[in-house]
mmCIF file of C-alpha atoms in Angstrom:
data_model
loop_
_atom_site.group_PDB
_atom_site.id
_atom_site.type_symbol
_atom_site.label_atom_id
_atom_site.label_comp_id
_atom_site.label_asym_id
_atom_site.label_seq_id
_atom_site.Cartn_x
_atom_site.Cartn_y
_atom_site.Cartn_z
ATOM 1 C CA MET A 1 151.665 116.312 113.760
ATOM 2 C CA TRP A 2 147.881 116.091 113.308
ATOM 3 C CA GLU A 3 145.105 115.255 115.761
ATOM 4 C CA LEU A 4 141.711 113.838 114.619
ATOM 5 C CA THR A 5 138.661 113.748 116.830
ATOM 6 C CA LYS A 6 135.544 111.694 116.319
ATOM 7 C CA SER A 7 132.587 111.737 118.643
ATOM 8 C CA PHE A 8 129.639 109.576 119.537
ATOM 9 C CA ARG A 9 126.567 109.911 121.738
ATOM 10 C CA PHE A 10 124.893 107.594 124.170
ATOM 11 C CA GLU A 11 121.987 107.642 126.622
ATOM 12 C CA ALA A 12 122.409 105.999 129.961
ATOM 13 C CA ALA A 13 121.200 105.958 133.567
ATOM 14 C CA HIS A 14 123.171 105.817 136.814
ATOM 15 C CA ALA A 15 122.968 106.485 140.471
ATOM 16 C CA LEU A 16 125.806 108.167 142.450
ATOM 17 C CA PRO A 17 125.518 107.870 146.184
ATOM 18 C CA GLY A 18 127.686 110.005 148.399
ATOM 19 C CA THR A 19 127.814 113.280 146.399
ATOM 20 C CA THR A 20 126.938 116.768 147.618
ATOM 21 C CA LEU A 21 123.844 116.648 145.412
ATOM 22 C CA GLY A 22 122.115 114.268 147.833
ATOM 23 C CA ASN A 23 118.933 112.472 146.776
ATOM 24 C CA ALA A 24 119.050 113.903 143.269
ATOM 25 C CA SER A 25 122.282 112.024 142.666
ATOM 26 C CA MET A 26 121.495 108.903 144.741
ATOM 27 C CA GLU A 27 118.267 108.136 142.829
ATOM 28 C CA ILE A 28 118.485 106.462 139.466
ATOM 29 C CA HIS A 29 118.557 109.140 136.751
ATOM 30 C CA GLY A 30 119.686 109.505 133.230
ATOM 31 C CA HIS A 31 121.773 111.659 131.041
ATOM 32 C CA SER A 32 122.656 112.264 127.401
ATOM 33 C CA PHE A 33 126.425 111.799 127.025
ATOM 34 C CA ARG A 34 128.794 112.819 124.249
ATOM 35 C CA ALA A 35 132.154 111.250 124.017
ATOM 36 C CA GLU A 36 135.136 112.427 121.855
ATOM 37 C CA VAL A 37 138.060 110.218 120.908
ATOM 38 C CA SER A 38 141.182 111.918 119.646
ATOM 39 C CA VAL A 39 144.083 110.248 117.853
ATOM 40 C CA ARG A 40 147.382 111.861 116.860
ATOM 41 C CA GLY A 41 149.835 111.141 114.129
ATOM 42 C CA THR A 42 151.212 111.941 110.683
ATOM 43 C CA PRO A 43 149.260 111.195 107.615
ATOM 44 C CA GLU A 44 150.471 108.077 105.684
ATOM 45 C CA PRO A 45 151.785 109.237 102.347
ATOM 46 C CA ALA A 46 149.789 106.645 100.351
ATOM 47 C CA THR A 47 146.413 107.456 101.925
ATOM 48 C CA GLY A 48 146.813 111.004 103.197
ATOM 49 C CA MET A 49 145.187 109.865 106.457
ATOM 50 C CA VAL A 50 146.422 109.759 109.993
ATOM 51 C CA LEU A 51 143.982 106.980 110.577
ATOM 52 C CA ASP A 52 141.143 105.387 108.625
ATOM 53 C CA LEU A 53 138.233 106.809 110.638
ATOM 54 C CA GLY A 54 136.270 103.656 109.828
ATOM 55 C CA LEU A 55 138.539 101.729 112.107
ATOM 56 C CA LEU A 56 138.055 104.230 114.874
ATOM 57 C CA ALA A 57 134.256 104.161 114.251
ATOM 58 C CA ARG A 58 134.257 100.360 114.696
ATOM 59 C CA GLY A 59 135.947 100.654 118.168
ATOM 60 C CA MET A 60 133.571 103.447 119.137
ATOM 61 C CA ASP A 61 130.509 101.406 118.094
ATOM 62 C CA GLU A 62 131.760 98.512 120.250
ATOM 63 C CA VAL A 63 132.125 100.704 123.392
ATOM 64 C CA ARG A 64 128.885 102.523 122.608
ATOM 65 C CA SER A 65 126.987 99.256 122.633
ATOM 66 C CA LYS A 66 128.298 98.572 126.199
ATOM 67 C CA LEU A 67 127.003 102.020 127.391
ATOM 68 C CA ASP A 68 124.029 103.052 125.334
ATOM 69 C CA HIS A 69 120.663 102.645 127.097
ATOM 70 C CA ARG A 70 122.321 100.833 130.026
ATOM 71 C CA PHE A 71 122.348 101.257 133.778
ATOM 72 C CA LEU A 72 125.932 102.272 134.144
ATOM 73 C CA ASN A 73 126.210 101.016 137.694
ATOM 74 C CA ASP A 74 125.865 97.519 136.226
ATOM 75 C CA VAL A 75 128.529 97.812 133.433
ATOM 76 C CA ALA A 76 131.366 95.379 134.133
ATOM 77 C CA GLY A 77 134.694 97.076 134.493
ATOM 78 C CA LEU A 78 133.403 100.626 134.752
ATOM 79 C CA GLY A 79 133.408 101.136 138.511
ATOM 80 C CA PRO A 80 131.341 103.983 139.981
ATOM 81 C CA PRO A 81 129.722 105.623 136.883
ATOM 82 C CA THR A 82 131.447 108.965 137.098
ATOM 83 C CA LEU A 83 132.644 111.053 134.107
ATOM 84 C CA GLU A 84 136.194 110.082 135.054
ATOM 85 C CA ASN A 85 135.516 106.401 135.009
ATOM 86 C CA LEU A 86 133.569 106.682 131.743
ATOM 87 C CA ALA A 87 136.539 108.456 130.094
ATOM 88 C CA ARG A 88 138.931 105.742 131.261
ATOM 89 C CA PHE A 89 136.475 102.925 130.203
ATOM 90 C CA ILE A 90 136.215 104.342 126.676
ATOM 91 C CA TRP A 91 140.004 104.760 126.508
ATOM 92 C CA ASP A 92 140.464 101.130 127.373
ATOM 93 C CA HIS A 93 138.079 100.020 124.671
ATOM 94 C CA VAL A 94 139.304 102.124 121.753
ATOM 95 C CA GLN A 95 143.151 101.748 122.212
ATOM 96 C CA HIS A 96 143.422 99.291 119.378
ATOM 97 C CA ALA A 97 142.290 101.854 116.809
ATOM 98 C CA GLY A 98 145.422 104.032 116.761
ATOM 99 C CA GLN A 99 147.483 106.442 118.843
ATOM 100 C CA VAL A 100 144.666 107.678 121.109
ATOM 101 C CA THR A 101 145.723 110.865 122.857
ATOM 102 C CA ARG A 102 142.634 111.815 124.783
ATOM 103 C CA ILE A 103 139.047 110.925 125.558
ATOM 104 C CA SER A 104 136.533 113.541 126.598
ATOM 105 C CA VAL A 105 133.105 112.720 128.006
ATOM 106 C CA HIS A 106 130.481 115.519 128.111
ATOM 107 C CA ARG A 107 127.160 115.911 129.850
ATOM 108 C CA ASP A 108 126.196 119.010 127.840
ATOM 109 C CA SER A 109 122.870 119.543 129.649
ATOM 110 C CA CYS A 110 124.803 119.901 132.930
ATOM 111 C CA GLY A 111 127.655 121.912 131.527
ATOM 112 C CA GLU A 112 130.100 119.145 132.640
ATOM 113 C CA SER A 113 132.898 117.283 130.945
ATOM 114 C CA CYS A 114 136.002 115.265 131.825
ATOM 115 C CA THR A 115 139.097 114.633 129.665
ATOM 116 C CA TYR A 116 141.404 111.597 130.186
ATOM 117 C CA PHE A 117 144.896 111.639 128.683
ATOM 118 C CA GLY A 118 145.764 108.063 129.506
ATOM 119 C CA PRO A 119 147.625 106.305 132.310
ATOM 120 C CA GLY A 120 150.641 108.207 133.631
ATOM 121 C CA ASN A 121 149.735 111.548 132.051
#
């Protein structure tokens, strides 16, 4: 069994009322995000690949266009713009690419990340 991981970056703003960070979180502010999409499988004998990474890149480009340079509070279907919801949102938008096993979303400047393993896991 192999696991491939491909990442992408996006810049976005949000506001998160009701956290222990108070006004710093409630005010509109931005972050640089890094997302990782991992797929698992066995390489196809004919291609030697678990997945054509170009297919995964297309799905990642689609979801990045919904998030990059956006106000996350206004992104339809995201919910409160937390790391948790970002990971689930990305999961929902890249499922068609292959056997996705996990999505990780990082805010490296804050030393924070969240990994989603899919519904029921």
